[in-house]
Short mmCIF file of C-alpha atoms in Angstrom, two decimals:
data_model
loop_
_atom_site.label_atom_id
_atom_site.label_comp_id
_atom_site.label_asym_id
_atom_site.label_seq_id
_atom_site.Cartn_x
_atom_site.Cartn_y
_atom_site.Cartn_z
CA MET A 1 25.79 -1.74 -6.84
CA LYS A 2 23.34 1.37 -9.29
CA TYR A 3 22.23 -1.47 -11.83
CA THR A 4 21.96 -4.49 -8.85
CA LEU A 5 19.56 -1.83 -6.84
CA ARG A 6 17.50 -1.53 -10.51
CA SER A 7 17.51 -5.57 -10.85
CA LEU A 8 15.97 -5.91 -7.78
CA ASN A 9 13.13 -3.20 -8.35
CA LEU A 10 12.52 -4.31 -11.43
CA VAL A 11 11.78 -7.99 -10.54
CA GLU A 12 10.21 -7.07 -7.69
CA SER A 13 7.49 -4.39 -9.16
CA ALA A 14 7.53 -7.39 -12.19
CA GLY A 15 5.98 -10.39 -9.25
CA ILE A 16 3.85 -7.89 -7.50
CA GLY A 17 2.58 -5.75 -10.67
CA ALA A 18 1.47 -9.75 -12.25
CA THR A 19 -0.52 -10.79 -8.83
CA ALA A 20 -1.80 -7.83 -8.91
CA THR A 21 -3.13 -6.76 -11.85
CA PHE A 22 -5.64 -9.93 -11.85
CA MET A 23 -6.40 -10.78 -7.93
CA PRO A 24 -9.51 -8.54 -7.52
CA LEU A 25 -10.89 -10.52 -10.53
CA PHE A 26 -9.40 -14.26 -9.20
CA ALA A 27 -10.66 -13.12 -5.85
CA ASN A 28 -13.75 -12.31 -7.56
CA SER A 29 -13.89 -15.81 -9.24
CA ILE A 30 -13.88 -17.43 -5.52
CA THR A 31 -15.84 -15.29 -3.62
CA ASN A 32 -18.21 -13.79 -6.37
CA SER A 33 -18.34 -10.64 -4.26
CA TYR A 34 -16.77 -7.25 -3.82
CA PHE A 35 -16.50 -6.58 -0.86
CA LEU A 36 -14.62 -10.51 0.39
CA VAL A 37 -12.16 -8.78 -2.57
CA GLY A 38 -11.89 -6.15 -0.95
CA ALA A 39 -11.36 -7.58 2.98
CA ILE A 40 -8.99 -9.62 1.15
CA VAL A 41 -7.25 -6.95 -0.37
CA ALA A 42 -7.49 -5.06 2.99
CA GLY A 43 -6.06 -7.90 4.55
CA TYR A 44 -3.39 -8.18 2.23
CA GLY A 45 -2.50 -4.40 2.62
CA LEU A 46 -2.15 -4.08 6.33
CA ALA A 47 -0.22 -7.24 6.89
CA GLN A 48 2.96 -5.33 4.75
CA ALA A 49 1.71 -1.86 6.54
CA VAL A 50 3.38 -3.03 10.02
CA SER A 51 6.04 -5.75 8.23
CA TYR A 52 6.83 -2.50 6.55
CA ALA A 53 6.90 -0.19 9.57
CA TYR A 54 8.56 -2.52 12.33
CA PHE A 55 11.57 -3.78 9.14
CA ALA A 56 12.51 -0.62 8.47
CA LYS A 57 13.22 0.56 12.14
CA GLN A 58 15.52 -3.16 12.38
CA TYR A 59 17.04 -1.89 9.30
CA ASP A 60 18.11 1.63 10.74
CA LYS A 61 19.56 0.05 13.94
CA ARG A 62 21.39 -2.63 12.45
CA GLY A 63 24.53 -2.41 10.29
CA GLY A 64 26.12 -3.75 7.35
CA LYS A 65 25.40 -7.84 7.14
CA SER A 66 22.37 -7.61 8.58
CA ARG A 67 20.73 -5.51 6.46
CA LEU A 68 21.94 -7.06 3.50
CA PHE A 69 20.20 -10.17 5.14
CA LEU A 70 17.23 -8.99 5.67
CA ILE A 71 17.31 -7.80 1.89
CA ARG A 72 18.21 -10.81 1.42
CA VAL A 73 15.72 -13.00 3.59
CA GLY A 74 11.77 -10.90 2.34
CA TYR A 75 13.17 -11.63 -1.22
CA LEU A 76 12.85 -15.44 -0.68
CA LEU A 77 9.84 -15.68 1.40
CA CYS A 78 8.30 -13.32 -1.73
CA ALA A 79 9.64 -16.07 -3.98
CA ALA A 80 7.81 -19.25 -1.08
CA ALA A 81 4.74 -16.53 -0.80
CA PHE A 82 4.03 -16.38 -4.49
CA PHE A 83 4.63 -20.09 -5.67
CA ILE A 84 2.01 -21.03 -1.81
CA HIS A 85 -0.85 -18.68 -4.50
CA LEU A 86 -0.44 -22.37 -6.17
CA ALA A 87 -2.73 -24.22 -3.72
CA VAL A 88 -5.36 -21.79 -3.51
CA PHE A 89 -8.77 -23.48 -3.31
CA ASP A 90 -11.61 -20.60 -1.60
CA GLY A 91 -11.35 -17.88 -0.59
CA LEU A 92 -10.04 -18.13 3.26
CA SER A 93 -7.07 -19.80 2.32
CA LEU A 94 -6.46 -17.06 -0.28
CA PHE A 95 -7.11 -14.74 2.14
CA ALA A 96 -4.24 -16.35 4.64
CA VAL A 97 -1.06 -16.69 1.68
CA ARG A 98 -2.55 -12.65 0.87
CA ILE A 99 -1.47 -12.14 4.32
CA PHE A 100 2.00 -14.14 3.97
CA ALA A 101 2.04 -11.70 0.96
CA GLY A 102 1.82 -8.77 2.58
CA VAL A 103 4.18 -9.20 5.78
CA ALA A 104 6.99 -10.58 3.04
CA THR A 105 6.94 -7.87 0.37
CA GLY A 106 7.28 -5.69 3.50
CA ILE A 107 10.64 -6.90 4.84
CA TYR A 108 12.96 -5.93 2.43
CA ALA A 109 11.47 -2.64 0.87
CA GLY A 110 12.36 0.26 2.83
CA ALA A 111 15.70 -1.35 3.31
CA LEU A 112 16.10 -1.44 -0.71
CA ILE A 113 14.54 2.45 -0.89
CA ALA A 114 17.24 3.71 1.69
CA LYS A 115 20.14 0.96 0.31
CA ALA A 116 19.66 3.42 -3.09
CA TYR A 117 19.63 6.60 -1.28
CA GLU A 118 22.89 5.69 0.72
CA ALA A 119 24.68 4.53 -1.78
CA THR A 120 24.42 6.43 -4.89
CA ASP A 121 24.13 10.82 -5.75
CA LYS A 122 20.65 10.88 -4.19
CA LYS A 123 17.91 13.03 -5.77
CA VAL A 124 20.35 12.43 -8.67
CA VAL A 125 20.19 8.30 -9.71
CA LEU A 126 17.00 7.56 -6.70
CA ALA A 127 14.36 8.49 -9.77
CA GLY A 128 15.86 6.71 -12.59
CA ILE A 129 16.53 3.69 -9.97
CA ILE A 130 13.11 3.77 -8.97
CA SER A 131 11.97 4.07 -12.73
CA PHE A 132 13.06 0.53 -13.38
CA GLY A 133 10.32 -0.53 -10.72
CA SER A 134 7.80 1.11 -12.40
CA LEU A 135 9.71 -0.51 -15.38
CA GLY A 136 9.00 -4.15 -13.79
CA TRP A 137 5.10 -2.82 -13.11
CA PHE A 138 5.39 -3.13 -17.13
CA VAL A 139 7.20 -6.59 -18.27
CA GLY A 140 4.78 -8.32 -14.55
CA THR A 141 0.90 -6.93 -16.01
CA VAL A 142 2.14 -7.66 -19.95
CA GLY A 143 3.64 -10.44 -19.27
CA ALA A 144 0.54 -11.51 -17.06
CA GLY A 145 -1.89 -10.74 -19.30
CA ALA A 146 -0.17 -12.33 -22.43
CA LEU A 147 0.69 -15.38 -20.78
CA LYS A 148 -3.22 -15.35 -18.58
CA GLU A 149 -4.73 -15.67 -22.36
CA ALA A 150 -2.64 -18.30 -23.63
CA PHE A 151 -3.63 -20.38 -20.43
CA GLY A 152 -6.80 -20.29 -21.20
CA GLY A 153 -6.98 -17.86 -17.84
CA ASP A 154 -5.96 -20.35 -15.79
CA ALA A 155 -4.35 -17.91 -13.22
CA ASN A 156 -2.05 -19.71 -12.06
CA ILE A 157 0.28 -19.12 -14.49
CA VAL A 158 0.38 -15.41 -12.98
CA PHE A 159 1.49 -16.99 -9.65
CA SER A 160 3.97 -18.70 -10.80
CA LEU A 161 5.75 -15.29 -12.87
CA SER A 162 4.88 -14.29 -9.98
CA GLY A 163 7.55 -16.27 -7.82
CA ALA A 164 9.87 -16.44 -10.69
CA MET A 165 10.67 -13.02 -10.35
CA PHE A 166 11.16 -12.88 -5.92
CA LEU A 167 13.46 -16.40 -7.44
CA ALA A 168 15.12 -13.92 -9.56
CA GLY A 169 15.33 -11.44 -7.13
CA PHE A 170 17.17 -13.73 -4.80
CA VAL A 171 19.97 -14.89 -6.65
CA ILE A 172 20.56 -11.06 -7.92
CA SER A 173 20.66 -9.95 -4.07
CA PHE A 174 24.04 -11.34 -4.02
CA PHE A 175 25.65 -8.82 -5.92
CA LEU A 176 24.94 -5.76 -3.17
CA LYS A 177 26.97 -4.77 -1.19
CA ASP A 178 27.73 -2.87 2.10
CA TYR A 179 27.86 1.13 1.30
CA LYS A 180 31.10 2.20 3.79
CA GLN A 181 30.34 5.26 4.11
CA GLU A 182 28.08 5.61 6.10
CA THR A 183 27.72 9.35 7.74
CA GLU A 184 27.49 10.26 11.19
CA ASN A 185 23.64 10.01 10.75
CA GLN A 186 23.62 6.33 8.99
CA GLN A 187 26.06 5.03 11.99
CA VAL A 188 24.01 2.25 13.44
CA ASN A 189 25.38 4.05 17.39
CA LEU A 190 22.57 7.28 16.54
CA LYS A 191 20.19 6.81 18.50
CA SER A 192 16.77 6.69 16.14
CA SER A 193 14.26 9.04 16.67
CA ALA A 194 10.70 6.57 17.40
CA THR A 195 8.34 6.03 14.90
CA ILE A 196 5.15 7.79 16.08
CA GLN A 197 7.62 10.95 16.71
CA ILE A 198 8.93 10.27 12.70
CA LEU A 199 5.13 10.97 11.12
CA LYS A 200 4.54 13.59 13.58
CA GLN A 201 7.56 15.69 11.95
CA ASN A 202 6.34 14.66 8.35
CA LYS A 203 2.21 14.47 9.14
CA MET A 204 1.46 16.62 5.84
CA VAL A 205 3.01 14.63 2.75
CA TYR A 206 2.00 11.32 4.83
CA GLY A 207 -1.09 12.46 5.34
CA SER A 208 -1.75 14.26 1.85
CA PHE A 209 -0.47 10.72 0.43
CA PHE A 210 -3.32 8.19 2.76
CA LEU A 211 -6.23 10.74 1.21
CA ARG A 212 -4.95 10.48 -2.45
CA GLN A 213 -3.91 5.68 -1.72
CA MET A 214 -6.82 5.39 0.35
CA GLY A 215 -8.59 6.67 -2.84
CA ALA A 216 -6.92 5.45 -5.61
CA SER A 217 -6.77 1.47 -3.16
CA ALA A 218 -10.50 1.56 -4.09
CA VAL A 219 -10.95 1.71 -7.54
CA TRP A 220 -7.29 -0.66 -8.39
CA SER A 221 -10.16 -3.00 -5.56
CA ILE A 222 -12.34 -3.03 -8.90
CA PHE A 223 -10.64 -1.38 -11.36
CA PRO A 224 -10.10 -4.79 -13.25
CA ILE A 225 -13.53 -5.63 -13.78
CA PHE A 226 -14.25 -2.46 -13.76
CA LEU A 227 -12.50 -3.02 -17.50
CA ALA A 228 -13.62 -6.75 -18.44
CA LYS A 229 -17.39 -6.46 -16.75
CA ASP A 230 -17.35 -2.02 -17.84
CA LEU A 231 -16.41 -1.56 -21.05
CA GLY A 232 -15.72 -4.96 -22.27
CA ALA A 233 -11.56 -5.49 -22.20
CA SER A 234 -9.68 -9.46 -22.33
CA ASP A 235 -6.73 -10.16 -20.04
CA LEU A 236 -4.61 -9.39 -22.23
CA TRP A 237 -6.17 -5.25 -22.91
CA ILE A 238 -6.25 -5.60 -18.71
CA GLY A 239 -2.07 -5.91 -18.53
CA VAL A 240 -0.83 -3.81 -21.24
CA ILE A 241 -3.44 -1.20 -19.70
CA TYR A 242 -1.96 -1.56 -16.20
CA ALA A 243 1.30 -1.67 -18.27
CA THR A 244 0.80 1.96 -20.08
CA ASN A 245 1.23 3.24 -16.72
CA ALA A 246 3.83 2.28 -15.61
CA MET A 247 5.84 2.63 -18.85
CA THR A 248 4.78 6.33 -18.60
CA GLN A 249 6.47 6.36 -15.38
CA PHE A 250 9.25 4.92 -16.55
CA ILE A 251 9.93 7.49 -19.19
CA PHE A 252 9.41 10.81 -17.25
CA MET A 253 11.14 9.65 -14.21
CA ASN A 254 14.00 9.02 -16.37
CA ARG A 255 13.55 11.90 -18.56
CA PHE A 256 11.76 14.17 -16.11
CA GLY A 257 12.83 14.03 -13.27
CA HIS A 258 14.69 16.97 -12.56
CA LEU A 259 11.25 18.62 -13.07
CA ILE A 260 9.97 16.55 -9.61
CA GLN A 261 13.39 17.27 -8.08
CA ALA A 262 13.45 20.61 -8.45
CA ASN A 263 10.19 21.60 -6.15
CA TYR A 264 8.81 18.76 -3.66
CA TYR A 265 5.97 20.78 -3.18
CA LYS A 266 4.15 21.03 -6.31
CA SER A 267 5.52 17.58 -6.82
CA ILE A 268 3.33 16.74 -4.40
CA GLU A 269 0.09 18.97 -5.02
CA LEU A 270 0.39 18.49 -9.37
CA GLY A 271 0.34 14.20 -8.72
CA ALA A 272 -2.74 14.82 -6.02
CA ALA A 273 -5.32 17.28 -8.91
CA PHE A 274 -3.65 14.74 -11.26
CA SER A 275 -4.74 11.56 -10.24
CA ALA A 276 -8.95 13.14 -8.53
CA ALA A 277 -8.40 14.11 -12.77
CA VAL A 278 -7.92 9.96 -13.17
CA PHE A 279 -10.38 9.00 -11.50
CA ILE A 280 -13.21 11.37 -12.43
CA ALA A 281 -11.78 10.84 -16.02
CA TYR A 282 -12.05 6.78 -15.94
CA PHE A 283 -15.49 7.57 -14.62
CA VAL A 284 -16.82 8.74 -18.00
CA SER A 285 -15.14 6.71 -19.88
CA GLN A 286 -17.14 4.58 -22.41
CA SER A 287 -14.63 2.33 -24.06
CA TYR A 288 -11.19 0.17 -22.66
CA VAL A 289 -9.71 2.25 -25.44
CA HIS A 290 -10.63 5.67 -23.92
CA VAL A 291 -8.66 4.66 -20.96
CA PHE A 292 -5.21 4.89 -22.57
CA PRO A 293 -4.87 8.69 -22.49
CA ILE A 294 -6.10 7.95 -18.93
CA GLN A 295 -3.01 5.74 -17.26
CA VAL A 296 -0.47 8.01 -19.16
CA LEU A 297 -1.65 11.19 -16.68
CA LEU A 298 -1.44 8.08 -14.24
CA GLY A 299 1.77 7.07 -15.13
CA VAL A 300 2.70 11.10 -14.36
CA SER A 301 0.76 11.72 -11.61
CA TRP A 302 1.97 8.93 -9.09
CA SER A 303 5.85 9.60 -10.37
CA PHE A 304 4.92 13.31 -9.41
CA LEU A 305 3.57 12.33 -5.86
CA TYR A 306 5.59 9.48 -5.34
CA ILE A 307 9.14 10.65 -6.15
CA GLY A 308 9.09 14.34 -4.61
CA SER A 309 7.33 12.26 -1.34
CA LEU A 310 10.45 10.82 -1.22
CA LEU A 311 12.91 12.81 -2.16
CA PHE A 312 11.19 14.85 0.51
CA LEU A 313 11.59 12.53 3.41
CA LEU A 314 14.44 10.39 3.29
CA ASP A 315 16.09 14.58 3.12
CA ARG A 316 14.81 15.04 6.14
CA ASN A 317 14.96 13.04 8.20
CA LYS A 318 18.23 10.75 9.02
CA GLU A 319 15.68 7.73 9.67
CA LYS A 320 15.56 6.63 5.66
CA ALA A 321 14.60 3.09 5.76
CA THR A 322 11.76 3.88 8.36
CA SER A 323 10.82 7.42 7.12
CA SER A 324 10.29 6.50 3.89
CA ALA A 325 8.68 2.36 4.81
CA LEU A 326 5.99 5.24 6.65
CA LEU A 327 5.47 6.66 2.73
CA GLU A 328 5.21 2.66 1.60
CA SER A 329 2.77 1.89 4.73
CA THR A 330 0.86 4.96 3.78
CA ILE A 331 -0.23 3.18 0.94
CA SER A 332 -1.13 -0.16 2.48
CA VAL A 333 -2.67 1.47 5.15
CA GLY A 334 -5.24 3.20 1.99
CA ALA A 335 -5.22 -0.30 0.93
CA ILE A 336 -6.61 -1.54 3.49
CA VAL A 337 -9.72 1.75 4.44
CA GLY A 338 -9.40 2.56 -0.20
CA PRO A 339 -10.94 -1.22 -0.38
CA LEU A 340 -13.21 -1.70 2.09
CA GLY A 341 -14.61 1.41 1.75
CA GLY A 342 -15.33 0.51 -2.42
CA GLY A 343 -16.49 -2.52 -1.68
CA ILE A 344 -19.47 -1.19 0.15
CA VAL A 345 -19.94 1.03 -2.38
CA ALA A 346 -19.36 -1.63 -5.32
CA GLU A 347 -22.77 -3.57 -3.54
CA LEU A 348 -24.29 -0.31 -2.78
CA PHE A 349 -23.62 1.92 -6.53
CA GLY A 350 -22.12 -0.21 -8.70
CA LEU A 351 -18.32 -0.17 -9.43
CA ARG A 352 -18.60 3.55 -11.94
CA GLY A 353 -19.36 5.07 -7.75
CA VAL A 354 -16.94 3.64 -6.50
CA LEU A 355 -14.48 5.96 -9.48
CA LEU A 356 -16.69 9.05 -7.25
CA PHE A 357 -15.79 8.10 -4.46
CA GLY A 358 -11.89 7.27 -4.99
CA PHE A 359 -12.56 11.29 -6.91
CA ALA A 360 -14.06 12.50 -3.88
CA ILE A 361 -10.93 11.38 -1.62
CA THR A 362 -8.53 12.18 -3.46
CA LEU A 363 -9.64 15.74 -2.96
CA GLY A 364 -8.74 16.09 0.35
CA SER A 365 -5.23 15.36 -0.79
CA PHE A 366 -5.59 18.21 -2.78
CA ALA A 367 -6.06 19.52 0.04
CA MET A 368 -3.81 18.86 1.90
CA SER A 369 -1.09 18.87 -0.32
CA LYS A 370 -1.48 22.20 -0.51
CA GLN A 371 -0.97 23.15 2.35
CA LEU A 372 2.20 20.73 3.09
CA GLU A 373 4.59 24.29 1.88
CA LYS A 374 3.16 25.92 4.06
CA GLN A 375 3.33 24.11 7.24
CA ALA A 376 7.14 23.40 6.46
CA VAL A 377 8.02 27.08 7.04
CA SER A 378 6.70 27.46 10.21
CA ALA A 379 8.77 24.05 11.19
CA LYS A 380 11.62 26.09 9.57
CA SER A 381 10.48 29.43 12.03
#
């Protein structure tokens, strides 16, 4: 089971990562507007956020076969969505296709995380399974960068790679089996908490994560453009820069996952602090070569923040898919607000202004993470 879950995480992250790496450049090439680039990224994030929350709730309510169906249909629709990118001809068609992709990628996400938590020995294996998502991001970004450069900068090869990854995932998903050893808290007939209640119970971790993702998404919406225009990176080097972050995550989650598991609160706090350091380091960079060590710090920061937040939620909520998918939704909501803000800042103050914007927002995430342990202790008393 865990090998199938690892493979599914790998191919879906490769598929998303390949397109995400070059989407800002592609969108800018057909719209010639930083603001419209932000709007396209935001539309994708909104569709994804709604899809995450809705389909994860369905997963928590359903039995085994229906749960597996959600995962399989999600991968199949993702394959279709990314292949349809090949038909894009202007900004409006790209916006529509990105909405479709956002809905499709939200169908399976919470289900896949919950499946990994239910089917393994929880904390010890979960980080290892999720780390294959980072490895997939490495494969996708390096592969996309190399192929795009080899094909003369044609983005269609990137979209084809993404579609092929999800098609492979659809085939792999048939090796998943229904997990029979459900505990009392995982029974289908158990009354689930309302989504709003789950948000309230975990508001500090969701809030801190949202602010970090808002700042980060503002940066990611212009980051490939910044690397290419300001720092002189080619398509291949852009792919390698993204891959450095992904490979760092894979290594850190596997080799040092016990550090994250030892203290969720400290992990979340360190993740937010290191993220702020990353964005200010980008700001002072003068060459794409300077970005490589920063990407290592980025990989460590994400490992601390994401795995720490996931374990915090999965250990404290019976609705495994919903609570974890709401974390994914905060990524998507951040990807709505952040790029819109980043696009406006870029138009007014240039690309480096967006890096300062991301830094300032992430400081708020760090401040909120400092209150997380205090709130948890207060809730228990």
